[in-house]
């Protein structure tokens, strides 16, 4: 009952408000992870750290792009602004 009521609140996306929040939160966290890993690629002097960071950038970018496509298909607007907590990291 509650699930169908939540879906009715957001007819544009067909998702519950919790699902929309999850997509937005996951996209924001993914953006931050990609940027942080990118910094590690540029600034680390350790070859193992650079290799791991490059893998993270590649893999997380692919998943993030898929999530952005899902958000677009579901009419969920994603913010390009990084959460201040993540930006400070």
Short mmCIF file of C-alpha atoms in Angstrom, two decimals:
data_model
loop_
_atom_site.label_atom_id
_atom_site.label_comp_id
_atom_site.label_asym_id
_atom_site.label_seq_id
_atom_site.Cartn_x
_atom_site.Cartn_y
_atom_site.Cartn_z
CA UNK A 1 0.00 0.00 0.00
CA UNK A 2 2.68 2.53 0.92
CA UNK A 3 4.76 1.65 -2.11
CA UNK A 4 1.93 2.35 -4.52
CA UNK A 5 1.12 5.57 -2.69
CA UNK A 6 4.74 6.75 -2.96
CA UNK A 7 4.78 5.93 -6.66
CA UNK A 8 1.64 7.99 -7.19
CA UNK A 9 3.46 11.02 -5.74
CA UNK A 10 6.05 10.97 -8.53
CA UNK A 11 4.22 10.04 -11.73
CA UNK A 12 6.90 11.65 -13.89
CA UNK A 13 9.53 9.02 -13.06
CA UNK A 14 7.39 6.08 -12.03
CA UNK A 15 9.71 5.65 -9.04
CA UNK A 16 9.12 6.00 -5.33
CA UNK A 17 10.66 8.96 -3.56
CA UNK A 18 13.09 6.54 -1.87
CA UNK A 19 14.17 5.19 -5.26
CA UNK A 20 14.75 8.71 -6.58
CA UNK A 21 16.78 9.59 -3.46
CA UNK A 22 18.83 6.41 -3.90
CA UNK A 23 19.64 7.22 -7.52
CA UNK A 24 20.60 10.81 -6.68
CA UNK A 25 22.72 9.77 -3.68
CA UNK A 26 24.45 6.99 -5.61
CA UNK A 27 25.21 9.29 -8.54
CA UNK A 28 26.65 11.97 -6.25
CA UNK A 29 28.79 9.43 -4.39
CA UNK A 30 29.96 7.94 -7.70
CA UNK A 31 30.99 11.35 -9.01
CA UNK A 32 33.01 11.97 -5.85
CA UNK A 33 34.68 8.55 -6.03
CA UNK A 34 35.69 9.13 -9.64
CA UNK A 35 37.16 12.56 -8.84
CA UNK A 36 39.04 11.24 -5.80
CA UNK A 37 40.45 8.31 -7.78
CA UNK A 38 41.43 10.75 -10.53
CA UNK A 39 43.42 12.74 -7.98
CA UNK A 40 45.19 9.56 -6.91
CA UNK A 41 46.13 8.86 -10.54
CA UNK A 42 47.62 12.33 -10.89
CA UNK A 43 49.28 12.75 -7.51
CA UNK A 44 50.36 9.34 -6.28
CA UNK A 45 53.95 8.27 -6.70
CA UNK A 46 53.14 4.64 -5.89
CA UNK A 47 52.60 2.51 -9.02
CA UNK A 48 50.17 0.15 -7.24
CA UNK A 49 48.05 3.06 -6.01
CA UNK A 50 48.01 4.59 -9.50
CA UNK A 51 46.99 1.27 -11.05
CA UNK A 52 44.15 0.78 -8.56
CA UNK A 53 43.01 4.38 -9.02
CA UNK A 54 43.00 4.00 -12.82
CA UNK A 55 40.89 0.85 -12.47
CA UNK A 56 38.49 2.67 -10.15
CA UNK A 57 38.15 5.59 -12.57
CA UNK A 58 37.48 3.26 -15.51
CA UNK A 59 35.04 0.95 -13.72
CA UNK A 60 33.19 3.62 -11.76
CA UNK A 61 32.87 5.87 -14.82
CA UNK A 62 31.25 3.01 -16.75
CA UNK A 63 28.78 2.29 -13.94
CA UNK A 64 28.16 6.01 -13.40
CA UNK A 65 27.35 6.47 -17.09
CA UNK A 66 24.85 3.61 -16.89
CA UNK A 67 23.25 5.19 -13.82
CA UNK A 68 23.01 8.55 -15.63
CA UNK A 69 21.26 6.81 -18.52
CA UNK A 70 18.80 5.19 -16.11
CA UNK A 71 18.18 8.55 -14.44
CA UNK A 72 17.55 10.17 -17.80
CA UNK A 73 15.16 7.40 -18.81
CA UNK A 74 13.30 7.80 -15.51
CA UNK A 75 13.29 11.63 -15.69
CA UNK A 76 15.44 11.96 -12.57
CA UNK A 77 17.58 15.09 -12.58
CA UNK A 78 21.09 14.52 -11.24
CA UNK A 79 23.12 17.33 -9.76
CA UNK A 80 26.55 18.06 -11.20
CA UNK A 81 27.57 19.63 -7.89
CA UNK A 82 29.70 17.49 -5.59
CA UNK A 83 28.50 17.20 -2.00
CA UNK A 84 30.57 19.58 0.17
CA UNK A 85 31.60 16.65 2.42
CA UNK A 86 33.03 14.84 -0.58
CA UNK A 87 34.58 18.00 -2.02
CA UNK A 88 36.59 18.54 1.14
CA UNK A 89 38.00 15.01 0.83
#
